[in-house]
XYZ file of C-alpha atoms in Angstrom:
588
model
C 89.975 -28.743 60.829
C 88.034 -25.513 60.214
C 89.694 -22.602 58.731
C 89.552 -20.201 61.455
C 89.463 -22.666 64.434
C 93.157 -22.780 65.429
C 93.620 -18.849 65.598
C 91.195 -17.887 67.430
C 92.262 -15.336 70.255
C 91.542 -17.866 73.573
C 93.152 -20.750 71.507
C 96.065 -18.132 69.966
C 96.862 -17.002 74.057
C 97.269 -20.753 75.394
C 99.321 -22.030 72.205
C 101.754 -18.730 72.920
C 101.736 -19.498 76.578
C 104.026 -23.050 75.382
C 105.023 -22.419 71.658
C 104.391 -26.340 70.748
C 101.270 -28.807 70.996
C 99.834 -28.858 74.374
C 100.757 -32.520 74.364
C 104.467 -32.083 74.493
C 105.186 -31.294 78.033
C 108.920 -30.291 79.551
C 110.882 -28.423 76.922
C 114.255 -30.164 78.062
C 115.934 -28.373 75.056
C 119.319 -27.320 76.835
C 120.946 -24.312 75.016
C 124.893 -24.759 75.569
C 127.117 -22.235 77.729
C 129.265 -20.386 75.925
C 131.491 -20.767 78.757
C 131.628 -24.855 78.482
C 133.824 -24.592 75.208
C 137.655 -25.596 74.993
C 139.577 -22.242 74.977
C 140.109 -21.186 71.369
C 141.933 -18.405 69.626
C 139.499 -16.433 67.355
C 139.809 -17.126 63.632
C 141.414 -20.683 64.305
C 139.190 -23.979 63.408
C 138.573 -26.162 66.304
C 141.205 -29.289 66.764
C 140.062 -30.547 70.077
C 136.370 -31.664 70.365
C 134.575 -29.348 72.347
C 134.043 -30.266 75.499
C 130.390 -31.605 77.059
C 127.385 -30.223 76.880
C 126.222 -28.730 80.664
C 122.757 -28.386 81.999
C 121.629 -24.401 81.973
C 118.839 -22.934 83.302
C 117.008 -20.322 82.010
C 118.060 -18.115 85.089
C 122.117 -18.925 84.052
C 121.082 -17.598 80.152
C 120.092 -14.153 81.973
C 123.440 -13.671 83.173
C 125.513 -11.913 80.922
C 129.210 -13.284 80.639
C 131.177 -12.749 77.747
C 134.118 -15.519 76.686
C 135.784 -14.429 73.293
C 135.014 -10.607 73.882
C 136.555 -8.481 76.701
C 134.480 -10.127 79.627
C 131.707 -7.729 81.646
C 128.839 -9.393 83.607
C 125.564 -7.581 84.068
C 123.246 -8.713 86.560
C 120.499 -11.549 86.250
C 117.170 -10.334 84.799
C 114.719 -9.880 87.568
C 110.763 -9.328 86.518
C 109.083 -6.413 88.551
C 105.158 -6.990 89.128
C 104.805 -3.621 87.163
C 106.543 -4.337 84.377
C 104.089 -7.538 84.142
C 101.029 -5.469 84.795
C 102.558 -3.213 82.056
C 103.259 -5.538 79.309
C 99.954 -7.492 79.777
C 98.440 -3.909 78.943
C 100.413 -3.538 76.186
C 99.651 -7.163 74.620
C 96.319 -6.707 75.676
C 95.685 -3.834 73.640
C 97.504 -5.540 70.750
C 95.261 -7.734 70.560
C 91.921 -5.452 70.169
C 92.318 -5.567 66.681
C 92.008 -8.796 66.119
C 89.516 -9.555 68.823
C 87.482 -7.025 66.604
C 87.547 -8.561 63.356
C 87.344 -11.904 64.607
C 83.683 -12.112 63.815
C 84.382 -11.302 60.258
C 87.419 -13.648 60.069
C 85.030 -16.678 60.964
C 82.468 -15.951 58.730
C 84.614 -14.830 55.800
C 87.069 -16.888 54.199
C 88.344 -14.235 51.706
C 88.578 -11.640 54.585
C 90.203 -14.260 56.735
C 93.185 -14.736 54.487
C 93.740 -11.766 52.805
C 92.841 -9.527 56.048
C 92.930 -11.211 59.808
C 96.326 -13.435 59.006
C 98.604 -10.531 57.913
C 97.242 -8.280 60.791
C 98.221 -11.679 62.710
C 101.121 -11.842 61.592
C 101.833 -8.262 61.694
C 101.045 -7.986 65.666
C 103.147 -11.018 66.538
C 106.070 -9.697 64.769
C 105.643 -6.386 66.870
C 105.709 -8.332 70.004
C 108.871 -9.698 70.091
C 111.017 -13.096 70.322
C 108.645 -15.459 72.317
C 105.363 -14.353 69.366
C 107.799 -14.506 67.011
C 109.415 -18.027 67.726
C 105.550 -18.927 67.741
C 104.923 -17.772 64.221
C 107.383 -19.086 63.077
C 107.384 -22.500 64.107
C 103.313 -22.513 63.018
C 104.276 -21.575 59.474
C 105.976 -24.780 59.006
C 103.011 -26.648 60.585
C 100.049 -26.930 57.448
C 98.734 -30.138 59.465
C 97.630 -27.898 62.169
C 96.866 -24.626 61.123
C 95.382 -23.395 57.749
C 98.276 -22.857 54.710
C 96.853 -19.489 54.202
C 97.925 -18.578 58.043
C 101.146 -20.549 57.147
C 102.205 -18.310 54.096
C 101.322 -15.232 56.199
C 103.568 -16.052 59.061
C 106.624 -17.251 56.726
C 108.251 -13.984 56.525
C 108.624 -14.094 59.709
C 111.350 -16.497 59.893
C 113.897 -14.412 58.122
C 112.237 -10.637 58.266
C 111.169 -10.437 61.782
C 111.085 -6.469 62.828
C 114.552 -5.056 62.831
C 116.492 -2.992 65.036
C 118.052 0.026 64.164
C 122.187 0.582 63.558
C 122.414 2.498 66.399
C 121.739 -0.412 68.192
C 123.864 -2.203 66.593
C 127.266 -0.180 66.348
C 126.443 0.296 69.931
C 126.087 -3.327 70.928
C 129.212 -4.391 68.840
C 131.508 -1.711 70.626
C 130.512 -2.948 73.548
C 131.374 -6.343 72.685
C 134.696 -5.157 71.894
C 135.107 -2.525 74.382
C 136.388 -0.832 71.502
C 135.556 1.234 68.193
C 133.909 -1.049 65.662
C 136.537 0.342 63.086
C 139.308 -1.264 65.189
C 137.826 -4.560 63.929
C 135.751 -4.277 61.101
C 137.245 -3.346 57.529
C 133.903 -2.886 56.526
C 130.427 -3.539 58.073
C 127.160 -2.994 56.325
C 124.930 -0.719 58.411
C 121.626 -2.749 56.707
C 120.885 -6.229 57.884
C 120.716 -8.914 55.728
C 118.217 -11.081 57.390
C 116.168 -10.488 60.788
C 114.835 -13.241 63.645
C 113.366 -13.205 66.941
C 116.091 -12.510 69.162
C 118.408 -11.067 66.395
C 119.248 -10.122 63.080
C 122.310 -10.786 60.893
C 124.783 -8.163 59.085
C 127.661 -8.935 56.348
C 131.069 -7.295 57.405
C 134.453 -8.106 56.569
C 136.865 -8.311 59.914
C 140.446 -6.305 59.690
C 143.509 -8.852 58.687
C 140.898 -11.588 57.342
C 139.502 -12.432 53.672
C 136.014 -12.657 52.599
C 132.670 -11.821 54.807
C 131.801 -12.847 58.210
C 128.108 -12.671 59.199
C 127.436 -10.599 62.495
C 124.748 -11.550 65.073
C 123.578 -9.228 66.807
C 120.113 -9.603 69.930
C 117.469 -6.783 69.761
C 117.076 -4.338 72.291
C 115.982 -5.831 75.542
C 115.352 -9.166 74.128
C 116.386 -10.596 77.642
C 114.373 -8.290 79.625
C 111.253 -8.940 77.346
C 111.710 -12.959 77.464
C 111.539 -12.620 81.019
C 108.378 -10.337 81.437
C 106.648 -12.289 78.237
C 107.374 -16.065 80.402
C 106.685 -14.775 83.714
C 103.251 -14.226 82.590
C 102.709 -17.018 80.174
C 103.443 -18.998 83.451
C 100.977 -17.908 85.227
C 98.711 -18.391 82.708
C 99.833 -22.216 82.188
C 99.604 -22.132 85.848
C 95.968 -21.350 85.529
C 95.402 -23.498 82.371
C 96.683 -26.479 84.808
C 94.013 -25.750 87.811
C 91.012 -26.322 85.248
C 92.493 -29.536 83.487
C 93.862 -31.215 86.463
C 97.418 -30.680 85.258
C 98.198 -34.016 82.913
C 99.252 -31.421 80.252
C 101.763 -29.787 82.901
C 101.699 -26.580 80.946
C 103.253 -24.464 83.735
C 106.819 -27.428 83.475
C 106.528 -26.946 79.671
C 106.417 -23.329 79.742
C 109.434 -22.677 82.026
C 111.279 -25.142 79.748
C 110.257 -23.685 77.107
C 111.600 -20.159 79.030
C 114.852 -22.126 79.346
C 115.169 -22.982 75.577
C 114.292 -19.063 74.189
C 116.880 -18.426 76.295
C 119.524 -19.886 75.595
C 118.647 -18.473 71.775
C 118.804 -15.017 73.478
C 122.920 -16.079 74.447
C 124.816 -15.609 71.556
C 127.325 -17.189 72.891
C 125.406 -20.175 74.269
C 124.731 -20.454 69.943
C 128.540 -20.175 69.673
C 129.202 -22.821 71.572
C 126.346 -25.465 70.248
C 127.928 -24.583 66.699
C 131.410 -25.793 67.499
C 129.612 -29.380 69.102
C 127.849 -29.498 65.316
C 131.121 -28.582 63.518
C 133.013 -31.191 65.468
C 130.138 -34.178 65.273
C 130.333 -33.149 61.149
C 133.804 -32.076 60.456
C 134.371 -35.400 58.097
C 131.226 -34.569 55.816
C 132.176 -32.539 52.877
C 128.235 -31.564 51.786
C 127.076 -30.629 55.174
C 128.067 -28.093 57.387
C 127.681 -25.377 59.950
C 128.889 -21.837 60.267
C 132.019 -21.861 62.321
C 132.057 -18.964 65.256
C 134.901 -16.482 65.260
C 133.874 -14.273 68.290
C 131.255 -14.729 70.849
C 129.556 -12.895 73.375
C 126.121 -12.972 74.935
C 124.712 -10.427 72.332
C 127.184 -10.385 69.483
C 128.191 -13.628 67.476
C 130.836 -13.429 64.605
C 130.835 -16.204 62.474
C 131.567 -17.417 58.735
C 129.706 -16.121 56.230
C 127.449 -18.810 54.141
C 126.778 -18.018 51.060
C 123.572 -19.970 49.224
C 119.342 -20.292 48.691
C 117.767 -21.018 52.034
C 116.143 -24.141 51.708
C 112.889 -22.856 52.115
C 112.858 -20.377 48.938
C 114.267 -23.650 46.983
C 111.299 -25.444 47.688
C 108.979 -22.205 46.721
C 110.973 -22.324 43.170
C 111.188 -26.002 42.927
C 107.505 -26.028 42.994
C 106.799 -23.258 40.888
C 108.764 -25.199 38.130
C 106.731 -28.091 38.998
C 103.312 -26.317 38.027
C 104.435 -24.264 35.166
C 105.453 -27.810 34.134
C 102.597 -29.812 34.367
C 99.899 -27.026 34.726
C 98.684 -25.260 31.555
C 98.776 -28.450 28.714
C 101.002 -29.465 26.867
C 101.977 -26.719 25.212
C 103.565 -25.134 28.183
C 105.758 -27.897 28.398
C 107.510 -27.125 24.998
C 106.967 -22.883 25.659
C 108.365 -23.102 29.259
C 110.906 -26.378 29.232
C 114.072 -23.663 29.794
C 112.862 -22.556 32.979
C 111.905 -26.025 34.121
C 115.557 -26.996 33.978
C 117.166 -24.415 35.500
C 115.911 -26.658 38.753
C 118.174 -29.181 38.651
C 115.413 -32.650 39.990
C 119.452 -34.069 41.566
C 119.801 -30.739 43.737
C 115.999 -31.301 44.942
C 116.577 -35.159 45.721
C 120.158 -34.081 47.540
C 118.339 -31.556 49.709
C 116.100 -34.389 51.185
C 118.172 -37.247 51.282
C 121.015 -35.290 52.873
C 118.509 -33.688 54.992
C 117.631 -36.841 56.185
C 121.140 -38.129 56.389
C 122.289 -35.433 59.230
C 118.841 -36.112 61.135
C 119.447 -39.481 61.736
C 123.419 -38.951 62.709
C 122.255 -36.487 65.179
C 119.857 -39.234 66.696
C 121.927 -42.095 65.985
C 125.080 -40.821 66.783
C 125.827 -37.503 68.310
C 122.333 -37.188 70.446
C 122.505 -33.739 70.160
C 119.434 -32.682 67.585
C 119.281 -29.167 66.566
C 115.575 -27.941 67.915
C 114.863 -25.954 65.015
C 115.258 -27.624 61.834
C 113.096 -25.762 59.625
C 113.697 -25.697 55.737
C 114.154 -21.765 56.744
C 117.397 -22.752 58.753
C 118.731 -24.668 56.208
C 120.957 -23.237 53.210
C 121.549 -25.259 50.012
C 125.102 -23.841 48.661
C 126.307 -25.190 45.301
C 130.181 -23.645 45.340
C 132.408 -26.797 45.410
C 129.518 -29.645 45.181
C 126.282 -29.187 46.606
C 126.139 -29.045 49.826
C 123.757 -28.318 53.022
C 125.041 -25.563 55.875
C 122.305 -25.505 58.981
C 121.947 -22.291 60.445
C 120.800 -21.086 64.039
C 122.020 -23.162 66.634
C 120.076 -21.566 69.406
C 117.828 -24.425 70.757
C 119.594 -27.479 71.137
C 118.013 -30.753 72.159
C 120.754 -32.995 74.234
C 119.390 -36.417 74.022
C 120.534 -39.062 76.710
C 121.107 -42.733 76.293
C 117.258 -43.650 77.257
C 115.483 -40.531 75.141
C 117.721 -42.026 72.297
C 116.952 -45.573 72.746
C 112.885 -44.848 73.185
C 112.524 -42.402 69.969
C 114.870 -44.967 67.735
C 112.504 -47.897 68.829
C 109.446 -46.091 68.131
C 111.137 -45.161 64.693
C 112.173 -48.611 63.705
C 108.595 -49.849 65.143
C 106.537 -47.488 63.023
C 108.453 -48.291 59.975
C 108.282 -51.828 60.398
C 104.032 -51.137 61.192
C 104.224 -52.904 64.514
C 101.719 -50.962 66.165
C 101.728 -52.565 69.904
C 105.340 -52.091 70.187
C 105.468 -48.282 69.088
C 102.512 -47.916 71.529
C 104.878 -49.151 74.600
C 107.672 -46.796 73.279
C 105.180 -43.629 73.054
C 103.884 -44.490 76.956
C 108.247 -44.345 78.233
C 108.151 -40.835 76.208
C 107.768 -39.071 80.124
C 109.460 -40.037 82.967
C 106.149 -39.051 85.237
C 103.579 -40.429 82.355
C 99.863 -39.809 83.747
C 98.697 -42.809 81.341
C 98.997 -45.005 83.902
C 97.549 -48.396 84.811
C 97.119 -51.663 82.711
C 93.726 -50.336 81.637
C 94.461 -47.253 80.320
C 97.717 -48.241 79.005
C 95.916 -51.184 77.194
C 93.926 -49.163 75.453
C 96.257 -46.571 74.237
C 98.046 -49.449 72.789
C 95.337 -51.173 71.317
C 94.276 -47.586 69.242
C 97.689 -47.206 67.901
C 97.376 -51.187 67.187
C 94.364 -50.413 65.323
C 95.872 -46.731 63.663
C 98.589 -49.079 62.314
C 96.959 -51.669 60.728
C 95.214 -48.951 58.586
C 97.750 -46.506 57.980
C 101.125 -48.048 58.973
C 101.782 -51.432 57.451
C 105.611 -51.111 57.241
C 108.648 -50.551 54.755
C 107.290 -50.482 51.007
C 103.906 -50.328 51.786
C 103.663 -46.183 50.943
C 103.882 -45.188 54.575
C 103.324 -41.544 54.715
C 104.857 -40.813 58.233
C 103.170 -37.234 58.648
C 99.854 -38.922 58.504
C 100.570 -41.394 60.792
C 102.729 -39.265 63.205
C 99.661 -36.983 63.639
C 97.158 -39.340 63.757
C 99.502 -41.124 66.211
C 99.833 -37.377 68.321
C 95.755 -37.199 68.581
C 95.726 -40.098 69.997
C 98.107 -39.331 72.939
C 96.040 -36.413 73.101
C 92.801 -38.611 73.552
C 94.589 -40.710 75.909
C 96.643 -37.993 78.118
C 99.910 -39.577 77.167
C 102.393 -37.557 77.946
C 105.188 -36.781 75.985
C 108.645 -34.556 76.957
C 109.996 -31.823 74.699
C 113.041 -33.666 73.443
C 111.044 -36.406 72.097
C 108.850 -33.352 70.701
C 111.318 -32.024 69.088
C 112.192 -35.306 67.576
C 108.925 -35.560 66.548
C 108.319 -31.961 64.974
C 111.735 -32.726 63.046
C 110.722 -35.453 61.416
C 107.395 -33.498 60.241
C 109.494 -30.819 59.140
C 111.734 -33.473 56.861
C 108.269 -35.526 55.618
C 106.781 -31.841 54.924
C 110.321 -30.961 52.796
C 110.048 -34.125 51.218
C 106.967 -33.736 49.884
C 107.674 -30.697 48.935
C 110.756 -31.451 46.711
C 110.416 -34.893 45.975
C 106.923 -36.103 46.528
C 108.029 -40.091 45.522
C 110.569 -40.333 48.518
C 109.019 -41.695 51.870
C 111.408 -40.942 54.533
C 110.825 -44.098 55.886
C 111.259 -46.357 53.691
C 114.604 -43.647 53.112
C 115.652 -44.696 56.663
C 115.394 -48.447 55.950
C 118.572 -49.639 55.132
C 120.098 -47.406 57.967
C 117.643 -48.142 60.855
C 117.621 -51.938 59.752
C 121.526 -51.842 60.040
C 121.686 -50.009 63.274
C 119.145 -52.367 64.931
C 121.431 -55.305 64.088
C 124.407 -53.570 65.149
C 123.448 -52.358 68.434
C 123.037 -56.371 69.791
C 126.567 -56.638 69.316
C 128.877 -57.070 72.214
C 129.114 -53.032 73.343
C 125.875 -52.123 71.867
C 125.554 -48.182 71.675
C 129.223 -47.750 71.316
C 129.454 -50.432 67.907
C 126.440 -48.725 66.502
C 128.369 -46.055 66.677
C 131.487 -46.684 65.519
C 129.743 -48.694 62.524
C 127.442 -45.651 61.435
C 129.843 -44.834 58.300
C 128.807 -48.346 56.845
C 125.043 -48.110 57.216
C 125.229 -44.834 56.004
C 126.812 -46.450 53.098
C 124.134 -48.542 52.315
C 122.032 -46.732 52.999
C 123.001 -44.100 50.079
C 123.079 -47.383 47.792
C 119.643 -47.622 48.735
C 119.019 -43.859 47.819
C 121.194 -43.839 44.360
C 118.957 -46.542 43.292
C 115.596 -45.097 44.291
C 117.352 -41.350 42.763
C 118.287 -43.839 39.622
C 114.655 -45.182 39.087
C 113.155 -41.971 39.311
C 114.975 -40.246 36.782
C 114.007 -42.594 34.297
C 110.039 -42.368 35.151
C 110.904 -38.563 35.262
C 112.004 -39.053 31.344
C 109.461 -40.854 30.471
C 106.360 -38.393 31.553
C 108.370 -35.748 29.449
C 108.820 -37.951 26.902
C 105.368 -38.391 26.864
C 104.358 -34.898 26.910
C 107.057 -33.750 24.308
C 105.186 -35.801 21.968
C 102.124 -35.224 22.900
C 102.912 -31.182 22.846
C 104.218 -31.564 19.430
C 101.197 -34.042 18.203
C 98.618 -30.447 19.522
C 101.607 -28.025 17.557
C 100.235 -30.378 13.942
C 103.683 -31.471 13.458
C 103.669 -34.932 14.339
C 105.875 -36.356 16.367
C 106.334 -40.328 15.617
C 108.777 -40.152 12.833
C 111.701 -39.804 15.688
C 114.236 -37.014 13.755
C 112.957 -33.773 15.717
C 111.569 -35.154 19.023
C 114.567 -37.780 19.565
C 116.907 -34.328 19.374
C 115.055 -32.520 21.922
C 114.983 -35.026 24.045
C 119.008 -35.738 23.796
């Protein structure tokens, strides 16, 4: 992969035009109506489950209905040819900037990263939700794009733009068809965080203790999604014509249209929250924020308190390299701030990490579609525990997505390389690898991928490398795969990429064995799905026996290297070190 090759402006316009890999085709994410929830009275936890989860088109997200709020309806967004002719100016003549220093970008590496990326990053944060939501998926993706471009589009998942208070006093009132005083106690006019269809503000609501968080959509988000995916449709439209339309880029986009907005319904968030509360009300360390009041541009909801995820990992390794960087003598000079990162708080962020992923596939089949270690908060009041924010895009899994992406899973970890083939080729319901020919020799390259990479539980399995290497080949092939089992897919990369940042010596597959080897046995009982169900609790018991042992074993290598390097620190310092006394008492 060349440095400069992924961001180039023709390739930069066709990735925006569907957000992920060409290869993943119909975004069937399905964002939840806010108007599908059991009635509720605000402040009061849920006691009924919530009801099911109903199809919604992007055209039903445009319509603005409020539930919780005093109700209003606005009409649906329509896109008028000028306002397309207008805002392809306007991106058009974003983009002049860039197309100008491109030359210098490819040739330079220096002014690449220290120049063209931030003015990247800088013009798709200016551009609103759909560039945004682009950026900042790519910064969690260092297999395909440079880490430099990464770092640059970080920020971007937290400190998008923001809108002014104006806009959001105004949009609050409106909510409430009412002063904001006559609900607020208090209500900080500065926003704590900022995305790309809102940003978030701390208030405290009259008759109610502690904070709430306040949601709140930027100005025209909805009119601007609509403009920004009429034309990125025509241009997948186009992109179709010249490659005979196996990548269906003009299906993905409007799905992808369909997923942004349901993100741009507060209220559609609202309601996917209380269907994660409910499927993890019995787990004491995981969590989600629980919604007070909803509308389609103002969400209420608990206030979380704790260290996104993402910053943990940035401090984590930091500790890391001060800790082994530098010789020994750093060890003994900077030990105190090496254990103010607790290695138990790292190794609970992954395992539990991977704990809710696989109850969402396993069990609930409802996956949250952005699980990014910038959604995820670690929060240490009470136990250490995991809250997931931003409940936007949903991914609503039925019984066949489930069954395919859990026996490609169990397949890849066990290295059988002709059976995860067949499960990659049922990944479409209108695959264009067709024909015993071409189908044969798919499964023959990920035969022949496997038996290099992919050998099966214990054998070191790093799943990123194979799950990409596995992706280019569908891409060589024209398999095509639908945006559920994408976003399956991207969440598992996201959960290998957090693992190796935090705890490098856990393989989340060899994690997953004692609960994927459990659930395959379960499932041929009599009533399949449903026991595998009902009997999740115990292979999620052994499977954290399997994890307190691996956690167990590492400690005590983890000992040993600074063990090793205490002594060898204080052998440098000239004052010895194998007569016990001293060194036994710093290491107690």
């Amino acid at each position: 992969m060349t440095g400069f090759g992924h961001t180039s402006a023709l390739g930069l316009s066709c990735i925006l035009a569907f957000t992920s890999p060409s290869l993943f085709t119909g975004c069937q994410v399905q964002a939840t109506s806010a108007t599908d929830l059991a009635p509720q009275h605000d402040y009061r936890p849920i006691v009924t489950p919530p009801n099911k989860l109903s199809n919604v088109g992007f055209s039903d997200h445009m319509k603005r209905q409020v539930t919780s709020f005093h109700g209003r309806e606005d009409a649906t967004v329509k896109v008028k040819p000028l306002a397309m002719v207008l805002r392809a100016t306007a991106l058009a003549m974003a983009f002049v900037p860039l197309l100008v220093l491109a030359p210098f970008a490819m040739m330079l590496s220096s002014f690449r990263e220290i120049c063209w990326f931030p003015l990247l990053a800088f013009t798709l944060g200016q551009l609103g939700a759909a560039f945004i939501k682009w950026a900042q998926w790519s910064s969690t993706r260092p297999d395909l794009f440079p880490e430099a471009l990464c770092r640059a589009l970080a920020p971007l998942t937290h400190a998008a733009p923001r809108h002014s208070w104006g806009h959001t006093k105004k949009k609050v009132e409106a909510a409430l068809e009412a002063p904001l005083t006559s609900a607020f106690e208090d209500f900080d006019p500065v926003p704590l965080a900022s995305g790309s269809v809102a940003q978030v503000h701390r208030a405290t609501l009259k008759g109610r203790e502690g904070h709430v968080a306040v949601k709140v959509t930027h100005p025209k988000v909805a009119e601007r999604l609509a403009v920004d995916f009429a034309l990125m449709g025509l241009l997948a439209r186009a992109a179709d014509r010249v490659t005979g339309g196996w990548l269906n880029l003009e299906e993905s986009t409007a799905q992808f249209a369909s997923c942004m907005a349901g993100q741009a319904d507060l209220g559609a968030e609202a309601a996917a929250l209380d269907h994660f509360n409910w499927n993890f009300r019995r787990w004491r360390d995981a969590k989600f924020p629980r919604p007070l009041l909803r509308s389609p541009d103002v969400l209420v909801e608990s206030f979380e308190e704790g260290m996104l995820v993402s910053k943990y990992s940035l401090l984590w390794q930091q500790s890391e390299r001060q800790r082994k960087a530098g010789g020994r003598r750093r060890v003994l000079r900077g030990g105190a701030a090496t254990a103010a990162m607790d290695p138990a708080t790292a190794h609970f962020i992954v395992r539990r990490g991977e704990d809710m992923y696989l109850k969402m596939l396993l069990a609930d089949n409802l996956m949250h579609a952005d699980l990014h270690p910038g959604n995820i908060l670690v929060q240490s009041e009470g136990g250490v525990g995991l809250c997931v924010l931003d409940a936007g895009m949903v991914a609503k899994l039925t019984p066949e997505e489930q069954r395919n992406f859990v026996g490609f899973i169990s397949n890849l970890a066990k290295g059988d390389g002709a059976r995860a083939g067949r499960c990659l080729l049922r990944f479409s319901a209108a695959q264009t690898c067709r024909g015993e020919v071409a189908t044969g020799r798919f499964v023959r390259d990920v035969q022949l991928l496997f038996a290099r990479t992919c050998r099966g539980y214990g054998t070191g399995t790093q799943v990123g490398e194979v799950l990409r290497a596995t992706l280019a080949l569908v891409r060589r092939h024209g398999v095509r795969v639908d945006a559920n089992y994408a976003t399956l897919i991207l969440n598992i990369l996201c959960l290998d990429g957090l693992a190796q940042g935090l705890v490098p010596e856990y393989n989340v597959v060899d994690g997953a064995h004692a609960l994927l080897a459990f659930h395959d046995r379960v499932k041929r009982l009599p009533g399949g799905a449903r026991a595998a169900r009902l009997l999740l609790p115990l292979g999620q018991a052994l499977k954290a026996r399997q994890d307190r042992r691996f956690f167990r074993r590492l400690l005590r290598a983890q000992r040993r290297e600074e063990e090793d390097l205490l002594r060898g620190a204080l052998e440098e310092e000239g004052g010895g070190g194998g007569g016990g006394g001293p060194l036994d008492d710093m290491l107690r």
